[in-house]
Structure formats: C-alpha cells, structure tokens
XYZ file of C-alpha atoms in Angstrom:
724
model
C -26.071 -6.389 -6.825
C -23.484 -9.207 -7.668
C -19.496 -10.394 -5.177
C -17.556 -8.255 -8.094
C -14.352 -9.518 -6.104
C -15.058 -12.709 -6.638
C -12.389 -14.457 -9.211
C -12.540 -15.391 -12.570
C -12.091 -18.801 -11.222
C -15.766 -18.953 -10.021
C -17.654 -18.756 -13.145
C -19.382 -21.393 -14.227
C -19.332 -23.830 -16.894
C -22.642 -22.411 -19.609
C -20.982 -19.586 -18.629
C -17.394 -19.924 -19.993
C -18.326 -21.780 -23.374
C -21.119 -18.915 -23.893
C -17.458 -16.297 -23.920
C -15.508 -18.605 -25.442
C -18.739 -18.453 -28.015
C -18.468 -14.387 -28.430
C -14.477 -14.004 -28.179
C -12.631 -17.701 -30.228
C -12.272 -15.242 -33.058
C -9.760 -13.049 -34.527
C -11.600 -9.577 -34.483
C -12.688 -8.748 -30.811
C -11.256 -11.635 -29.667
C -8.670 -13.741 -27.749
C -6.312 -12.163 -28.223
C -7.696 -8.470 -27.720
C -8.682 -9.389 -24.773
C -5.531 -10.809 -23.053
C -3.672 -6.592 -24.599
C -5.995 -5.353 -22.444
C -4.738 -7.019 -19.210
C -2.123 -7.425 -19.520
C -2.129 -3.476 -18.787
C -0.965 -4.732 -15.450
C 1.740 -6.192 -15.943
C 0.298 -8.917 -13.777
C -2.158 -10.460 -16.068
C 0.458 -9.564 -19.181
C 0.944 -13.348 -21.206
C 4.390 -14.132 -22.357
C 4.605 -15.562 -25.668
C 4.455 -18.833 -25.054
C 2.002 -18.049 -23.760
C -0.966 -16.994 -26.068
C 0.678 -20.093 -28.451
C -1.045 -21.711 -26.191
C -3.519 -20.419 -25.786
C -3.672 -20.195 -30.078
C -2.776 -24.423 -30.650
C -5.990 -25.012 -29.091
C -8.044 -24.696 -32.254
C -6.164 -27.990 -33.276
C -8.040 -29.980 -30.710
C -12.041 -31.099 -31.847
C -13.755 -29.381 -28.181
C -10.453 -26.452 -27.690
C -10.802 -22.770 -27.420
C -7.994 -19.734 -26.848
C -10.230 -18.153 -24.504
C -11.545 -20.844 -22.407
C -7.570 -21.225 -22.242
C -7.007 -17.260 -21.112
C -9.548 -17.699 -18.632
C -7.488 -20.145 -17.023
C -4.444 -18.281 -17.516
C -5.851 -14.832 -16.277
C -7.407 -17.563 -13.053
C -4.229 -18.080 -11.847
C -3.091 -14.181 -10.866
C -6.316 -14.149 -9.443
C -7.555 -11.965 -11.853
C -11.158 -10.504 -10.693
C -14.755 -10.606 -11.980
C -14.252 -6.900 -11.890
C -10.919 -6.919 -13.592
C -11.930 -9.130 -16.480
C -16.356 -7.037 -16.612
C -13.254 -3.447 -17.533
C -10.384 -5.524 -19.832
C -14.625 -6.157 -22.219
C -15.473 -3.131 -22.306
C -12.416 -1.345 -23.126
C -11.947 -3.788 -25.814
C -16.212 -3.174 -26.720
C -17.616 -5.705 -26.215
C -21.549 -5.222 -25.032
C -22.224 -8.595 -25.519
C -19.800 -10.737 -23.553
C -20.241 -8.054 -21.149
C -23.627 -8.297 -20.375
C -22.639 -12.404 -20.416
C -20.436 -10.947 -17.159
C -22.671 -9.260 -16.043
C -25.864 -11.716 -15.446
C -23.463 -14.395 -15.119
C -22.544 -12.601 -11.964
C -26.533 -11.223 -10.719
C -26.983 -15.156 -11.052
C -24.440 -15.803 -8.910
C -24.822 -17.152 -4.905
C -22.605 -15.986 -2.015
C -22.359 -17.203 1.312
C -22.684 -14.251 3.346
C -23.008 -15.012 6.892
C -21.389 -18.517 7.783
C -22.290 -21.490 10.240
C -20.300 -21.347 13.145
C -18.847 -23.917 15.756
C -21.398 -24.522 18.872
C -20.824 -25.237 22.477
C -23.095 -26.651 24.484
C -25.085 -28.328 27.514
C -27.819 -31.107 27.184
C -30.648 -30.185 26.505
C -30.848 -26.362 25.460
C -31.297 -24.863 21.743
C -28.933 -24.780 19.075
C -29.328 -22.427 16.706
C -27.019 -22.410 13.077
C -27.643 -19.159 10.680
C -26.803 -18.934 7.430
C -27.810 -16.119 5.030
C -26.614 -16.194 1.205
C -27.416 -13.491 -1.382
C -27.615 -14.203 -5.221
C -30.933 -13.740 -7.965
C -34.748 -13.762 -6.013
C -35.381 -16.852 -5.169
C -33.262 -18.789 -3.314
C -34.087 -22.365 -1.950
C -32.907 -23.371 1.348
C -32.496 -26.693 2.490
C -29.736 -27.706 6.175
C -28.191 -30.724 6.453
C -26.849 -33.071 9.532
C -24.562 -35.240 8.213
C -25.312 -35.815 4.465
C -28.890 -35.994 6.033
C -31.412 -33.530 5.043
C -32.771 -32.294 8.120
C -36.212 -32.051 7.689
C -39.079 -29.483 7.074
C -35.248 -27.129 7.385
C -35.670 -24.813 4.710
C -35.042 -21.621 6.673
C -31.056 -19.931 6.979
C -31.703 -19.932 10.235
C -32.150 -23.858 12.201
C -33.096 -24.424 15.645
C -33.003 -27.758 17.455
C -35.324 -27.597 20.808
C -33.303 -30.407 22.459
C -30.182 -31.038 21.415
C -28.849 -33.940 21.565
C -26.157 -36.343 24.102
C -23.077 -36.613 24.064
C -22.136 -39.345 22.546
C -23.867 -38.010 19.622
C -22.165 -34.877 18.759
C -23.083 -33.454 14.128
C -21.779 -32.198 11.740
C -24.395 -29.008 9.977
C -24.181 -27.708 6.652
C -26.642 -25.184 4.717
C -27.103 -25.359 0.608
C -28.242 -22.662 -0.706
C -30.138 -23.434 -4.186
C -31.802 -20.786 -7.211
C -32.444 -23.363 -9.867
C -29.295 -25.564 -10.404
C -27.076 -22.969 -8.542
C -25.769 -23.330 -5.851
C -23.769 -23.425 -3.092
C -22.922 -24.895 -0.285
C -21.836 -23.550 3.901
C -18.844 -23.909 5.753
C -19.645 -26.992 7.985
C -20.456 -26.186 11.519
C -19.698 -28.647 14.361
C -22.390 -28.697 17.471
C -20.644 -29.944 20.445
C -22.644 -30.378 23.372
C -21.166 -31.796 26.839
C -22.170 -32.558 30.320
C -22.880 -29.848 32.579
C -19.996 -30.773 35.092
C -17.735 -30.201 32.131
C -15.124 -26.957 32.412
C -17.039 -24.842 29.624
C -20.347 -24.963 31.593
C -18.504 -24.820 35.481
C -19.789 -21.674 35.764
C -23.087 -22.296 35.643
C -23.698 -20.268 31.876
C -26.676 -20.373 30.317
C -27.069 -18.942 26.362
C -31.130 -18.752 26.355
C -30.556 -16.423 30.208
C -27.080 -14.744 29.535
C -26.936 -14.204 25.059
C -23.233 -13.827 24.965
C -20.668 -14.738 26.635
C -16.654 -14.663 25.575
C -14.971 -17.566 26.980
C -11.077 -16.757 25.734
C -9.640 -13.131 25.392
C -7.133 -12.251 23.513
C -3.657 -11.652 24.867
C -1.238 -8.780 23.488
C 2.230 -9.235 22.140
C 5.181 -8.205 20.761
C 6.182 -9.658 18.208
C 9.285 -8.370 14.590
C 8.893 -7.753 11.656
C 7.853 -11.431 9.316
C 6.315 -13.023 12.451
C 2.600 -14.563 12.563
C -0.256 -12.592 14.123
C -2.338 -14.539 16.119
C -5.544 -13.335 17.656
C -8.382 -15.669 19.261
C -11.230 -14.582 20.232
C -14.392 -17.131 21.870
C -18.043 -16.180 23.008
C -20.849 -18.961 22.499
C -24.769 -17.583 23.139
C -27.428 -18.048 21.270
C -28.272 -17.079 18.114
C -24.603 -17.571 17.858
C -21.899 -15.030 18.529
C -20.831 -13.433 15.576
C -16.985 -11.393 15.498
C -15.817 -7.886 14.112
C -11.835 -7.726 15.053
C -10.916 -3.953 15.279
C -7.331 -2.343 15.143
C -7.125 1.171 16.699
C -11.071 1.378 16.919
C -10.828 0.797 13.475
C -12.805 -2.832 11.542
C -10.304 -4.684 9.873
C -11.376 -5.644 6.633
C -12.013 -9.485 6.260
C -11.838 -10.236 10.128
C -15.053 -11.205 10.940
C -13.746 -15.034 12.615
C -13.215 -15.343 15.802
C -8.760 -16.236 14.859
C -7.521 -12.780 13.123
C -4.411 -14.257 11.753
C -1.601 -12.644 9.436
C 1.100 -13.918 8.804
C 3.404 -11.686 7.893
C 3.387 -8.835 9.364
C 5.142 -4.901 9.434
C 5.123 -1.682 11.698
C 1.682 -1.273 9.433
C -0.332 -3.536 12.021
C 0.696 -1.894 14.907
C -2.020 -0.857 17.333
C -4.492 -1.413 19.325
C -7.325 -4.516 19.033
C -9.977 -5.642 19.987
C -13.123 -7.952 18.679
C -16.601 -7.116 19.028
C -18.965 -10.454 19.162
C -22.504 -9.612 18.682
C -25.726 -11.009 17.865
C -29.261 -10.423 16.284
C -30.398 -9.504 20.247
C -26.522 -8.284 22.292
C -23.774 -7.191 21.719
C -19.795 -7.350 23.507
C -16.833 -6.529 23.119
C -13.373 -8.371 23.681
C -10.591 -6.868 25.880
C -8.752 -4.116 24.235
C -4.621 -5.346 23.984
C -1.764 -4.451 22.836
C 0.854 -5.696 19.617
C 3.661 -3.731 19.292
C 6.034 -4.622 16.112
C 9.901 -3.909 16.158
C 12.678 -4.734 13.424
C 14.665 -8.403 13.254
C 17.488 -8.196 12.972
C 18.492 -11.111 10.699
C 22.173 -13.230 11.707
C 22.771 -16.030 9.087
C 24.303 -15.877 5.404
C 27.229 -13.195 4.287
C 27.304 -9.964 3.979
C 28.549 -10.475 0.277
C 28.253 -13.881 -2.776
C 30.418 -14.276 -6.135
C 28.278 -16.314 -7.829
C 27.204 -15.914 -11.506
C 24.078 -13.968 -12.538
C 22.563 -15.252 -8.980
C 24.650 -18.466 -7.879
C 25.424 -18.021 -4.884
C 27.942 -21.255 -5.779
C 29.665 -21.921 -9.426
C 30.153 -17.428 -10.592
C 32.547 -14.994 -12.107
C 35.317 -13.933 -9.844
C 34.685 -10.365 -9.163
C 30.960 -10.452 -10.100
C 29.495 -9.150 -6.238
C 26.267 -9.565 -5.292
C 23.150 -7.726 -3.190
C 20.505 -9.502 -1.307
C 18.166 -6.634 -1.322
C 18.555 -2.619 -3.451
C 16.434 0.143 -0.896
C 16.249 3.724 -1.465
C 14.204 6.766 1.091
C 14.672 9.744 -1.321
C 13.068 12.368 1.250
C 12.864 16.502 -0.027
C 11.717 19.254 2.070
C 9.515 22.378 0.516
C 7.847 24.131 1.989
C 9.452 25.232 5.435
C 7.414 27.051 7.819
C 9.991 29.499 9.373
C 12.246 29.245 6.272
C 13.341 30.236 2.841
C 11.161 27.952 0.494
C 12.734 25.791 -2.442
C 12.030 24.655 -5.212
C 14.455 21.671 -6.996
C 13.442 18.798 -4.108
C 9.847 17.980 -5.823
C 11.766 17.456 -9.326
C 15.119 15.924 -7.949
C 13.508 13.430 -5.895
C 10.934 11.974 -8.541
C 14.275 11.999 -10.916
C 16.489 9.823 -8.065
C 13.024 7.925 -8.029
C 12.545 6.938 -12.353
C 16.864 6.276 -12.057
C 16.987 3.956 -9.499
C 13.541 1.666 -9.884
C 15.425 1.221 -13.661
C 18.686 -0.525 -11.459
C 15.632 -2.966 -9.364
C 16.080 -0.519 -6.283
C 13.300 -0.851 -3.675
C 12.537 2.823 -3.610
C 9.721 5.434 -1.022
C 10.143 8.816 -1.806
C 8.551 11.674 0.270
C 8.548 15.530 0.596
C 7.467 18.100 2.884
C 8.149 16.113 6.457
C 7.830 17.385 9.499
C 10.750 15.612 12.416
C 8.843 13.417 13.386
C 7.538 12.522 10.005
C 11.473 11.846 9.358
C 11.863 10.020 12.049
C 9.447 7.518 11.801
C 10.236 7.071 7.919
C 13.546 6.384 9.150
C 12.712 3.955 11.023
C 10.153 2.250 8.575
C 13.588 2.539 6.558
C 15.499 1.136 8.578
C 12.840 -1.952 8.792
C 13.837 -2.160 5.205
C 17.214 -3.077 5.663
C 18.777 -6.910 7.036
C 22.959 -8.598 6.561
C 23.715 -7.405 2.731
C 21.420 -5.378 1.190
C 23.146 -2.548 -0.423
C 20.949 0.145 1.357
C 20.823 2.050 1.987
C 20.618 5.391 -0.184
C 19.545 6.951 1.767
C 18.791 11.054 -0.256
C 18.101 14.449 1.455
C 17.792 17.803 -0.381
C 16.572 20.948 1.365
C 17.904 23.079 4.378
C 20.873 21.702 6.362
C 24.052 22.475 8.718
C 27.174 21.118 9.728
C 28.228 21.048 13.169
C 31.599 19.488 14.296
C 32.318 16.907 11.541
C 28.126 15.397 11.929
C 25.469 16.608 9.083
C 21.817 18.144 10.297
C 18.808 17.283 7.925
C 16.259 20.166 8.935
C 12.824 19.439 8.833
C 10.534 21.904 7.758
C 8.870 22.441 10.510
C 12.038 24.198 12.523
C 11.775 27.290 13.985
C 13.780 29.994 12.866
C 17.067 29.550 14.985
C 17.199 25.439 15.060
C 19.514 24.233 16.790
C 20.677 20.060 16.671
C 17.345 19.474 19.069
C 14.456 20.079 15.970
C 16.691 18.769 13.094
C 17.818 14.727 12.645
C 21.708 14.084 11.938
C 22.900 12.319 9.313
C 25.393 9.980 11.065
C 23.041 8.144 13.113
C 20.768 7.219 10.695
C 24.656 5.725 9.668
C 24.914 4.201 13.153
C 21.280 2.547 12.550
C 22.686 1.558 9.519
C 24.943 0.119 10.580
C 23.163 -1.859 12.853
C 21.222 -3.488 10.609
C 23.927 -5.060 8.461
C 23.797 -3.279 5.602
C 26.589 -4.240 2.774
C 26.733 -1.330 1.194
C 25.837 2.308 2.791
C 25.388 5.762 0.808
C 24.516 8.716 1.283
C 24.317 11.256 -1.087
C 22.973 15.474 1.058
C 21.975 17.838 -1.694
C 21.971 20.771 0.952
C 24.189 23.288 2.591
C 26.955 22.299 5.064
C 27.670 26.090 6.669
C 28.059 25.853 10.102
C 24.771 26.151 11.691
C 26.363 29.874 15.368
C 22.689 28.756 16.571
C 24.148 25.481 17.634
C 27.305 25.213 19.800
C 25.895 21.021 21.229
C 28.589 18.841 20.194
C 26.283 15.616 20.384
C 26.627 11.923 21.355
C 26.354 9.715 18.568
C 28.375 6.907 19.774
C 30.964 4.797 18.688
C 30.524 3.264 14.540
C 31.985 0.828 13.593
C 35.432 -0.666 11.629
C 33.579 -0.909 7.634
C 34.684 -0.977 4.226
C 31.344 -0.344 2.714
C 30.188 3.653 3.691
C 29.839 6.528 1.001
C 29.111 9.651 1.262
C 28.108 12.162 -1.600
C 28.023 15.457 -0.845
C 26.123 17.957 -2.679
C 28.776 20.695 -2.284
C 31.865 20.894 0.546
C 32.684 22.202 4.030
C 30.845 25.642 5.351
C 29.543 26.410 2.199
C 26.733 26.343 0.044
C 23.893 24.555 -2.458
C 22.060 25.961 -5.235
C 19.462 24.798 -7.029
C 18.648 26.201 -10.854
C 16.219 27.501 -12.011
C 14.662 26.921 -14.714
C 10.936 28.286 -14.448
C 8.610 26.354 -11.948
C 10.573 22.969 -12.579
C 14.546 23.383 -10.940
C 17.195 20.631 -9.758
C 19.363 21.237 -7.974
C 22.578 20.851 -9.544
C 23.813 17.946 -7.938
C 21.122 15.646 -8.689
C 21.858 17.743 -12.669
C 25.109 16.103 -13.025
C 24.593 12.641 -10.978
C 21.602 11.978 -14.039
C 24.162 12.051 -16.244
C 26.198 9.031 -14.643
C 23.454 7.015 -11.940
C 22.267 4.183 -14.928
C 26.524 3.709 -15.256
C 28.383 0.441 -14.035
C 30.617 1.627 -12.375
C 32.328 1.614 -8.755
C 29.830 3.504 -6.667
C 32.985 6.039 -5.997
C 34.105 6.039 -9.616
C 30.931 7.061 -10.632
C 30.207 9.863 -8.649
C 34.447 11.254 -8.961
C 32.705 11.132 -12.679
C 29.898 13.822 -11.198
C 32.253 16.155 -9.049
C 34.120 16.346 -13.248
C 31.504 17.218 -14.411
C 29.938 19.846 -11.961
C 34.045 21.733 -11.860
C 32.885 22.884 -15.438
C 29.909 24.699 -14.940
C 30.830 27.984 -15.452
C 28.342 29.914 -12.138
C 29.105 27.791 -9.464
C 33.177 27.728 -9.820
C 34.591 28.402 -6.774
C 30.941 28.468 -5.087
C 29.690 25.406 -4.942
C 31.463 20.850 -5.421
C 30.703 18.142 -4.875
C 33.097 16.551 -2.182
C 33.679 13.112 -2.101
C 34.538 10.734 1.850
C 34.431 6.895 1.958
C 35.806 3.781 2.240
C 34.904 1.486 0.324
C 37.425 -1.304 -0.041
C 35.155 -3.022 -2.999
C 34.203 -2.506 -6.698
C 30.259 -1.932 -5.376
C 27.812 -0.413 -8.139
C 24.538 -0.022 -8.391
C 24.177 -1.419 -10.961
C 25.493 -4.927 -9.273
C 22.369 -7.859 -9.082
C 19.874 -8.936 -6.739
C 20.410 -12.759 -4.741
C 18.488 -12.426 -1.834
C 19.645 -14.507 0.987
C 15.951 -15.923 1.829
C 12.759 -16.292 1.420
C 11.425 -15.036 4.598
C 13.605 -12.011 5.078
C 12.773 -11.183 1.614
C 9.349 -11.468 2.028
C 8.628 -8.918 5.365
C 11.113 -7.688 3.474
C 8.894 -7.000 0.178
C 5.343 -6.605 1.871
C 6.962 -4.114 3.767
C 8.361 -2.246 0.615
C 5.137 -2.642 -1.318
C 2.149 -1.513 1.358
C 3.832 2.335 0.769
C 2.872 1.519 -2.519
C -0.689 -0.122 -3.408
C -2.825 3.446 -4.713
C -7.117 2.090 -3.915
C -8.368 0.314 -6.743
C -9.554 2.222 -9.231
C -14.097 1.791 -9.161
C -17.100 2.783 -10.633
C -19.866 4.207 -8.904
C -23.554 4.553 -9.041
C -25.669 7.288 -8.899
C -29.551 7.105 -8.457
C -30.035 9.221 -11.764
C -28.919 6.675 -13.249
C -24.844 8.182 -14.016
C -21.591 6.395 -13.494
C -18.252 7.701 -12.468
C -15.126 6.583 -12.382
C -13.342 6.973 -9.936
C -9.430 6.777 -10.264
C -5.947 6.878 -7.950
C -2.023 7.785 -9.684
C 0.638 8.035 -7.263
C 3.113 11.309 -7.901
C 4.838 10.231 -5.059
C 4.669 8.268 -2.011
C 2.761 10.595 -0.232
C 0.968 12.838 -3.074
C -2.041 11.363 -4.841
C -4.452 11.955 -7.463
C -7.555 11.387 -7.463
C -9.167 11.621 -10.986
C -12.520 11.760 -11.658
C -15.006 11.064 -15.582
C -18.734 10.875 -16.185
C -19.050 7.300 -18.360
C -22.277 7.226 -18.350
C -25.371 9.432 -18.649
C -28.983 9.107 -19.151
C -30.706 10.711 -22.123
C -32.589 13.069 -20.746
C -29.462 14.277 -18.829
C -27.129 17.162 -20.862
C -24.350 17.777 -18.576
C -23.026 16.265 -15.616
C -20.344 16.377 -13.713
C -18.509 15.067 -10.551
C -16.175 16.374 -7.706
C -14.247 15.410 -4.877
C -14.951 17.139 -1.547
C -14.873 16.191 2.442
C -11.635 16.076 1.944
C -9.425 15.417 5.205
C -8.382 18.819 6.764
C -5.617 16.530 8.141
C -4.591 16.324 4.874
C -2.006 19.350 3.067
C -4.668 20.568 0.296
C -5.383 23.901 -1.260
C -8.781 23.499 -3.019
C -8.223 25.699 -5.551
C -5.686 22.721 -7.361
C -9.100 20.554 -6.460
C -11.287 19.319 -9.562
C -9.005 20.444 -12.342
C -9.846 20.038 -15.830
C -6.499 19.548 -16.771
C -3.746 17.871 -14.612
C -1.716 20.950 -15.181
C -3.463 22.935 -13.638
C -3.618 20.582 -10.127
C -0.483 22.294 -8.704
C 2.260 19.893 -10.020
C 5.081 20.448 -12.885
C 5.424 16.917 -12.521
C 2.233 16.604 -14.501
C 2.854 15.180 -17.748
C 4.575 11.740 -16.125
C 1.361 10.405 -13.882
C -0.721 12.546 -15.956
C -0.114 9.426 -18.788
C -1.505 6.639 -17.041
C -4.534 8.273 -16.439
C -7.570 8.671 -18.627
C -9.147 12.585 -20.395
C -11.786 14.384 -19.869
C -10.777 13.806 -16.112
C -11.065 16.656 -13.278
C -7.777 16.409 -10.848
C -7.572 16.887 -7.691
C -4.065 16.538 -5.929
C -3.356 15.344 -2.020
C -0.467 15.835 -0.006
C 0.808 14.905 3.208
C -0.448 11.205 3.612
C 1.416 11.045 5.856
C -0.786 12.340 7.870
C -3.526 10.383 8.101
C -4.675 9.294 11.383
C -8.251 7.480 10.003
C -9.074 5.975 6.887
C -9.444 8.367 4.068
C -12.929 9.178 3.129
C -14.386 11.963 0.853
C -17.427 12.324 -0.931
C -18.663 12.332 -4.163
C -20.470 15.072 -5.334
C -22.352 14.702 -8.526
C -24.070 17.667 -10.768
C -26.139 17.512 -13.301
C -29.225 19.235 -15.830
C -31.475 17.872 -16.994
C -32.975 18.749 -21.210
C -36.162 21.103 -20.295
C -35.096 22.783 -16.928
C -32.318 25.948 -15.057
C -31.174 24.169 -11.979
C -28.846 21.443 -11.237
C -29.767 18.838 -9.115
C -27.034 17.100 -6.721
C -26.677 14.206 -5.558
C -22.883 12.555 -3.226
C -21.787 9.530 -2.225
C -18.838 9.184 0.845
C -16.378 6.760 0.011
C -13.612 5.795 1.820
C -10.789 3.844 0.090
C -8.313 2.674 3.554
C -5.677 3.797 3.739
C -3.766 4.627 0.603
C -0.015 4.731 -0.338
C 3.128 6.003 2.608
C -0.384 6.596 5.283
C -0.272 2.276 5.858
C 2.542 2.388 7.421
C 1.040 4.427 10.208
C 3.561 7.001 10.314
C 1.983 9.931 12.561
C 1.219 7.190 15.626
C 5.013 8.171 17.340
C 4.865 11.623 16.378
C 6.356 13.567 18.922
C 5.818 17.177 18.957
C 7.821 19.035 17.667
C 10.787 21.609 20.238
C 9.672 24.628 20.639
C 10.563 27.258 18.704
C 14.902 29.197 20.161
C 14.945 32.080 22.023
C 17.967 32.864 19.410
C 17.037 35.549 17.036
C 20.975 34.972 14.786
C 18.927 33.795 10.669
C 19.585 30.142 9.990
C 21.628 28.731 7.510
C 20.650 29.733 3.921
C 20.243 28.418 0.234
C 21.504 30.986 -2.448
C 19.571 30.347 -6.166
C 21.366 31.100 -9.439
C 18.162 31.854 -12.224
C 18.797 32.032 -16.492
C 20.661 29.374 -16.365
C 20.071 26.481 -18.814
C-alpha cells in the first residue's frame, strides 16, 4: 500500500509527464480536473490562473496539466484528493497511472536517530522504508559508503574515538527510484563526560531517559514545547500521549505545537521504546488559559481595510464571533421545537456576514459553561463579539436573566442556570468592541428563586445591546408549522439581519414587524436595551489588529468546525465502501456510507455503521437510513445537498460529550450468486475528535447540582399552532 497522504509535489517527472499526455486535451482533460478539484474552495483556481495554464500550449514544451498540478501542489493538495478527482472525472487511465506511481513510491517510516555513546560501546542505527518489492539499503558515513552496510540496521562494533564523531545517512532504492533518510549524528563521549557520569551502559540497561518533560502553563496562541531525551541500544523511538491517548504524528523527542488552544490542554507523557525495552516519562500537566491582548484600539476608521486612510464614519471590527445555543430536549421540562430551526437559520445568515459561528444544541449546565468559556477565548480587543444567541427555557429575576440548561431539575434556581450578566462581565474583561445578546426565551419571574446573584459591577462601556424576544414578566412563543417550528422573534429577525443598518435600528424594525402579528399582540413584544453610542452594524467590515491574535483565534474557531476526512474502506471480498461526513451543527454530525465497488459474483451489498459510543446521543432507529429525511432531522434538506446519492445515513448528536476519539464499526453485509445466507465483514474506524469534540468541553464538566426539594412548577412556554 502506498502513502496517499503525500503531496502532489512528491510525484516524479515520469509520472507527471504521463498524466500530462492523458490530460492535455479538451475532453476529460485538465480543465475538467480544475473544475472537479475546485469543489473544495482551497483548491479552486481563479480565471487568471486557468488562463495562465491554457497559454502553456504556446510554449515548446509547455503543458497546461503540469501548470495546474503545480498550482494544486502549492495549495498542499494530496495524492488522495487528486485520485478522488480523477475518479469523479471518469478517467480510468489517469487513475491507473497515479495508482501505479503511488505503489512504487518509497517512504521512510523509521528514521535513524541521534546517538550519544561512550567510547568502546556499540552503535546501532535503524532505517525502515515501505515501497515496491526489492528495496535495497545502503548506509553512508559522510559521503563514503559503509562497506557491507546494506541492511535496515547498521551496527558499528566499535565506536570511533571522540575526535571522529560522524554523521550517517541511509539510501533506499528500487531501480531508479530512491529516497534518503535523515542524517543521524553519532556523538562519542569520554567516560568522564557528564552524560556518562552515572555509569550507564546501553548494552546492559537497554533504555534510559536523560531529559524529562516539564509541566507548563500557557495562554492560547503560545507555543507548546515538551522534550523527552533518551539513550539506548537499539536506538530509542518515541510516542507522545495526551490524556493517555497517542498524539498523532508525535513520534520525535520534541513535541511542539506552534499556536495552542484549549484543545491542547491535558496531561502529557512520552513512551520511549526499542526492540527490547520500554520506559515511560513522567506525566506532566499542560494548562492553557485565555490571553488578554492589550495592544491596539477598539475601533479604527479607514477605507476598506486600511487603518490609516479612509472614509470618515466607517467602523471596522477586528473580527466577528457568534455563539448560538439552543436547548430543546429538556429532561424535566416542556420539550421545544423552534431552537433547532432558529439556531440553524441564524448560523447561515451570520456566516454570510463573515461571522465565525459556533452553533450548539441541547447542552447541560457544565457544557454550557464550557461552551461560553471557549467562546470567550475567541474574543479580544475590538471584536464585534459578541453575538450570543440563546433559545430555550429561561427566566428573569431582579433584573438578571438566566438561561436554563437541559439537565435543570424540575424546580430550578439560579444555581442550576447560567446568568447572562455574568457572561457580559466576562466579555467586558476581554475588551470587545460590541456585545450583542439576543435572548429568545421567557422572562417570567421564577418563584422558586429568591436569591439575588452578586454579579459584580459592570464596566461603563457604550457598546452593549440586549435584544429580548419578549418583555419583562412575559413569555416567548413558537410558531408550529409541522416539524419545522420557528420562534416568533427569529421569524422576523431573519428578514432584517443582512441589512446594512445600525444594530439598534435593525432590532427596532424587527419589533415593528412583530407588533403587527395578530396572534401574539398583547402577549409578546420585543424589548430592546442599548447604550450603543456609535453606528455599529453587523455588516461592518473586518480589519484584524495583528496576525498573532487573529491566528490563535482563527485556529481556536477552526478546531470546532473540522469534519473527519472522507475515505474509502477496502474489504477482503473486494468491495469498496465510501465513508463520508456532514455537519448539521457544531455538535451534531451525519455519517453516510456508500458501496462504490463490488465484485461481479456479489448480488447485494450494504455497509452499516454500528458500535457507536454510548456516551453520544444516538437514537438507533435513526441510524443507517436510506434517505436523509429518515434520520430524525427536519434540517436534512440543507446538509444532504453535499452528500452523494444511494447512501445509508446516521445522525450523531452530543459530540461535546466525547471523552475519547470517535471510533465505530462499519459492518459490510453481502450475498453471493446462488447463496441464501449473507456474509459479514467488519472494520473498526477511528476518526479522531470531530467538530466541537476537539475543544474537550467535557474535561471541566462538573456534576449537576441535586434536584431542589421545592415543588412549584417552573416558568413554561406556550405554543401558537396553525399560524402561517
């Protein structure tokens, strides 16, 4: 098996020339490849780039295909993605060329490592490679071949004296194809040197850790560096672990993460091993907290991104960030329908306004607290942050608003809920440029709660906007329209959200429209509270303060939106199954399976997802369905557009609950011609932590408070049915 994760740039000249011969035509050629590859935005070529490729035919040895492949290589396109594009084009000859080339590629899998040895001890260096049959190894010391050193392991019986420490490298070849390992330095020290003062002898002890990793406390955006150094014979290999799970690709003595977020916090250790021995480093804690940026101003005036020269009156945000939370499936209270549809609709609209959006459904108290904490990490000076939207049960006491999580007991108090004013205070500490709260919940008094929370003094800032779906001591309603239900507030908010208006003017227009709805007149009316002193709008352009701040923030946001990569699974019977993923919300993911190839002697075949972790909210009757509409989501028409046809679909909810990487089983059932019984094959698949699970929201989850003994019912919500 070749390594399909390698970049296009790793292809040899002969392979590229063969692909150019096949694709330099007007049919299923390079233009079709550019179109198919452009389905992913990062690989889409502009009109100027396509024109640059086309004029290559005017050069004596020019090739449009070669120019296109170079553009894709510059965008870090992998061989796997290129193969997928060629398959979708229906170009079997090009697929065969690429398949053959990848199978013939040589890849170094085990690199020789630095060795520090005493005089007179044996030195062992190891290099392993994968590739076509008949790989040949040859070791070099400097530029000179080591006579007879044609095996993966190089053993030097007697180490050279200290003055002759040397560098070694291994060449692996098969015919004309070859690859070199990294250089490995063999450093020879006298017996009296500090590193050998302990009397360590590799041939006797096997492995010894010389340098242990150290605990550290960082802020998001910092660089994490952990180091573990060991000596041994054979040479040691390394594998880093976070929270007792291996860190992918971390197989060097030094673990480095350039821009950290809270996803990297946890306990780290390193497993050091060789052919005969294994030792573990000490376990150290890495703590990562928020960074409070202090440079730059809140707002800048400029001309389309320029901070110095521009039109007066134009305000810029350093970024736009939104957290949308909707609670529907309460454990002890009335179930709601509108939050799912409302959160999804607002997510789509805010993304059109260049907001970074995290959208979450059905959170317990601990998960809501952690989601808010992660939201705060996305904020810094000048951000139009703060758009926080909440839809679900709620109440208001003594001027403070409370959001009710799905695990709140039947007679809840402020101890079981999240206080909106506390969130505002935390946002002010981040020195955001605009704080917007859109609260789509009831504001009835909670008679169970007579505690006045001590929120603390808020700062005097002219940048706060509260949009309440209803006025004080009133309820907020849903419009029931079959499976799809919108809250009345969002129904009218969607009409105006994209308008280039000051946010308070926009909400005034929403209030006017709501007032015209006959069925809620006298029951629900939008209330606007604001101390906004400047014309700030959701449509204002973005002009970042600095790359360091924005890169940390962008990485933090991006982690919550990374889907597992689509892949093909190959089974022993000869069948191939495509495994793909789609996101409905930041914590809800769709898995789809599709059989793309079967042998001729198999007459029926399907692939089903089984063994899904119990910690996720998965209703088994909504798994492995033949159409998107059957998975129990009224939003299926929105995400199913990106899924291929003839699939089986499964819907996974509550990804924030994942404690380990998501692993499940693909069960392939098939039947041969002339047989009545089905045959079954299984493959276990691990896809890491998808979407919001990467932020490890469950790590700090505290147990819910016990149910209160009070028996008075909680504030409710009322449905208005039959409205158009």
